PDB file of C-alpha atoms in Angstrom:
ATOM      1  CA  MET A   1     114.421 129.487  89.250  1.00  0.00           C
ATOM      2  CA  LYS A   2     114.742 128.366  85.644  1.00  0.00           C
ATOM      3  CA  TYR A   3     117.771 128.441  83.388  1.00  0.00           C
ATOM      4  CA  ILE A   4     118.341 128.087  79.660  1.00  0.00           C
ATOM      5  CA  LYS A   5     121.459 127.247  77.720  1.00  0.00           C
ATOM      6  CA  THR A   6     123.288 130.091  76.022  1.00  0.00           C
ATOM      7  CA  ASP A   7     124.778 129.894  72.544  1.00  0.00           C
ATOM      8  CA  VAL A   8     128.212 130.030  74.173  1.00  0.00           C
ATOM      9  CA  GLY A   9     127.269 127.123  76.412  1.00  0.00           C
ATOM     10  CA  GLN A  10     125.888 125.055  73.562  1.00  0.00           C
ATOM     11  CA  GLN A  11     129.048 125.595  71.524  1.00  0.00           C
ATOM     12  CA  ALA A  12     131.300 124.757  74.492  1.00  0.00           C
ATOM     13  CA  PHE A  13     129.254 121.621  75.109  1.00  0.00           C
ATOM     14  CA  LYS A  14     129.492 120.626  71.451  1.00  0.00           C
ATOM     15  CA  ASP A  15     133.253 121.278  71.470  1.00  0.00           C
ATOM     16  CA  ARG A  16     133.617 119.190  74.652  1.00  0.00           C
ATOM     17  CA  SER A  17     135.208 122.146  76.431  1.00  0.00           C
ATOM     18  CA  PRO A  18     137.388 121.273  79.416  1.00  0.00           C
ATOM     19  CA  LEU A  19     135.371 123.889  81.327  1.00  0.00           C
ATOM     20  CA  PHE A  20     132.644 121.227  81.678  1.00  0.00           C
ATOM     21  CA  SER A  21     133.120 118.335  84.066  1.00  0.00           C
ATOM     22  CA  SER A  22     131.225 115.147  83.285  1.00  0.00           C
ATOM     23  CA  ARG A  23     128.801 115.979  86.118  1.00  0.00           C
ATOM     24  CA  GLN A  24     128.228 119.462  84.747  1.00  0.00           C
ATOM     25  CA  ARG A  25     127.616 118.080  81.252  1.00  0.00           C
ATOM     26  CA  SER A  26     124.918 115.792  82.677  1.00  0.00           C
ATOM     27  CA  ALA A  27     123.195 118.716  84.374  1.00  0.00           C
ATOM     28  CA  PHE A  28     123.621 121.080  81.404  1.00  0.00           C
ATOM     29  CA  ILE A  29     121.642 118.757  79.131  1.00  0.00           C
ATOM     30  CA  LEU A  30     118.581 119.036  81.380  1.00  0.00           C
ATOM     31  CA  PHE A  31     118.301 122.833  81.465  1.00  0.00           C
ATOM     32  CA  ASP A  32     115.545 123.692  78.999  1.00  0.00           C
ATOM     33  CA  GLY A  33     113.815 126.739  80.466  1.00  0.00           C
ATOM     34  CA  VAL A  34     110.914 124.555  81.574  1.00  0.00           C
ATOM     35  CA  LYS A  35     112.395 122.537  84.427  1.00  0.00           C
ATOM     36  CA  THR A  36     113.235 124.425  87.585  1.00  0.00           C
ATOM     37  CA  LEU A  37     116.644 124.335  89.199  1.00  0.00           C
ATOM     38  CA  ASP A  38     115.203 122.141  91.954  1.00  0.00           C
ATOM     39  CA  GLU A  39     113.838 119.663  89.388  1.00  0.00           C
ATOM     40  CA  VAL A  40     117.182 119.446  87.608  1.00  0.00           C
ATOM     41  CA  MET A  41     119.062 119.057  90.889  1.00  0.00           C
ATOM     42  CA  ALA A  42     116.708 116.263  91.959  1.00  0.00           C
ATOM     43  CA  SER A  43     117.495 114.470  88.710  1.00  0.00           C
ATOM     44  CA  VAL A  44     121.278 114.785  88.918  1.00  0.00           C
ATOM     45  CA  SER A  45     122.098 114.897  92.609  1.00  0.00           C
ATOM     46  CA  ALA A  46     122.752 111.129  92.618  1.00  0.00           C
ATOM     47  CA  LEU A  47     125.497 111.807  90.059  1.00  0.00           C
ATOM     48  CA  GLY A  48     127.240 114.107  92.530  1.00  0.00           C
ATOM     49  CA  VAL A  49     126.157 117.400  90.959  1.00  0.00           C
ATOM     50  CA  THR A  50     126.212 120.203  93.523  1.00  0.00           C
ATOM     51  CA  PRO A  51     124.943 123.782  93.501  1.00  0.00           C
ATOM     52  CA  ALA A  52     128.579 124.829  92.973  1.00  0.00           C
ATOM     53  CA  ASP A  53     128.525 122.979  89.643  1.00  0.00           C
ATOM     54  CA  ILE A  54     125.517 124.998  88.517  1.00  0.00           C
ATOM     55  CA  ASP A  55     127.133 128.216  89.767  1.00  0.00           C
ATOM     56  CA  HIS A  56     130.176 127.353  87.628  1.00  0.00           C
ATOM     57  CA  LEU A  57     127.991 126.948  84.522  1.00  0.00           C
ATOM     58  CA  VAL A  58     126.379 130.332  85.173  1.00  0.00           C
ATOM     59  CA  GLU A  59     129.738 132.024  85.854  1.00  0.00           C
ATOM     60  CA  GLN A  60     131.127 130.657  82.578  1.00  0.00           C
ATOM     61  CA  GLY A  61     128.125 132.087  80.730  1.00  0.00           C
ATOM     62  CA  PHE A  62     126.847 128.632  79.726  1.00  0.00           C
ATOM     63  CA  LEU A  63     123.482 129.085  81.461  1.00  0.00           C
ATOM     64  CA  ILE A  64     121.361 132.153  82.085  1.00  0.00           C
ATOM     65  CA  GLU A  65     118.405 132.570  84.396  1.00  0.00           C
ATOM     66  CA  ILE A  66     115.102 133.334  82.731  1.00  0.00           C
ATOM     67  CA  GLU A  67     112.299 135.359  84.164  1.00  0.00           C
ATOM     68  CA  GLU A  68     109.262 133.371  85.190  1.00  0.00           C
ATOM     69  CA  GLN A  69     106.215 134.279  83.137  1.00  0.00           C
ATOM     70  CA  THR A  70     103.357 135.259  85.379  1.00  0.00           C
ATOM     71  CA  LYS A  71      99.774 135.366  84.252  1.00  0.00           C
ATOM     72  CA  PRO A  72      98.033 138.701  84.777  1.00  0.00           C
ATOM     73  CA  MET A  73      95.387 138.685  87.452  1.00  0.00           C
ATOM     74  CA  PRO A  74      91.861 138.857  86.004  1.00  0.00           C
ATOM     75  CA  LEU A  75      89.942 142.013  86.819  1.00  0.00           C
TER      76      LEU A  75
END
Protein backbone atom coordinates (compact mmCIF):
# COMPACT_ATOMS: atom_id res chain seq x y z
CA MET A 1 0.00 0.00 0.00
CA LYS A 2 1.27 3.46 -0.89
CA TYR A 3 0.09 6.82 0.37
CA ILE A 4 0.58 10.41 -0.73
CA LYS A 5 0.13 13.64 1.15
CA THR A 6 -3.02 15.64 0.48
CA ASP A 7 -3.11 19.41 0.13
CA VAL A 8 -4.99 19.52 3.44
CA GLY A 9 -2.26 17.46 5.06
CA GLN A 10 0.53 19.59 3.65
CA GLN A 11 -1.14 22.76 4.89
CA ALA A 12 -1.78 21.27 8.35
CA PHE A 13 1.85 20.16 8.49
CA LYS A 14 3.05 23.61 7.46
CA ASP A 15 0.76 25.23 10.05
CA ARG A 16 2.06 22.83 12.73
CA SER A 17 -1.48 21.64 13.41
CA PRO A 18 -2.05 20.10 16.83
CA LEU A 19 -3.67 17.19 14.97
CA PHE A 20 -0.12 15.95 14.25
CA SER A 21 1.94 14.40 17.02
CA SER A 22 5.71 14.60 16.67
CA ARG A 23 5.74 10.90 15.72
CA GLN A 24 3.09 11.44 13.08
CA ARG A 25 5.00 14.41 11.65
CA SER A 26 8.08 12.19 11.27
CA ALA A 27 6.08 9.56 9.40
CA PHE A 28 4.15 12.10 7.29
CA ILE A 29 7.37 13.48 5.80
CA LEU A 30 8.25 10.07 4.36
CA PHE A 31 5.02 9.42 2.45
CA ASP A 32 5.81 10.24 -1.17
CA GLY A 33 3.73 7.80 -3.21
CA VAL A 34 6.85 5.76 -3.93
CA LYS A 35 7.62 4.15 -0.58
CA THR A 36 5.20 1.52 0.64
CA LEU A 37 3.54 1.66 4.02
CA ASP A 38 5.81 -1.17 5.17
CA GLU A 39 8.92 0.77 4.09
CA VAL A 40 7.80 3.89 5.94
CA MET A 41 6.90 1.89 9.05
CA ALA A 42 10.31 0.20 9.00
CA SER A 43 11.92 3.64 8.94
CA VAL A 44 9.89 5.14 11.79
CA SER A 45 8.99 2.25 14.05
CA ALA A 46 12.01 2.98 16.27
CA LEU A 47 10.47 6.41 16.89
CA GLY A 48 7.35 4.75 18.30
CA VAL A 49 5.12 5.26 15.26
CA THR A 50 2.32 2.69 15.19
CA PRO A 51 -0.25 1.71 12.58
CA ALA A 52 -2.77 3.71 14.65
CA ASP A 53 -0.72 6.84 13.93
CA ILE A 54 -1.00 6.23 10.20
CA ASP A 55 -4.73 5.48 10.54
CA HIS A 56 -5.10 8.86 12.29
CA LEU A 57 -3.38 10.65 9.38
CA VAL A 58 -5.71 8.94 6.91
CA GLU A 59 -8.81 9.67 9.02
CA GLN A 60 -7.86 13.36 9.21
CA GLY A 61 -7.53 13.45 5.42
CA PHE A 62 -3.78 14.16 5.56
CA LEU A 63 -2.86 11.05 3.57
CA ILE A 64 -4.67 9.17 0.83
CA GLU A 65 -3.96 5.74 -0.57
CA ILE A 66 -2.94 5.61 -4.20
CA GLU A 67 -3.62 2.83 -6.61
CA GLU A 68 -0.60 0.78 -7.56
CA GLN A 69 0.23 1.09 -11.24
CA THR A 70 0.40 -2.30 -12.86
CA LYS A 71 2.07 -2.95 -16.16
CA PRO A 72 -0.14 -4.60 -18.77
CA MET A 73 0.76 -8.16 -19.57
CA PRO A 74 2.38 -8.51 -23.00
CA LEU A 75 0.38 -10.47 -25.54
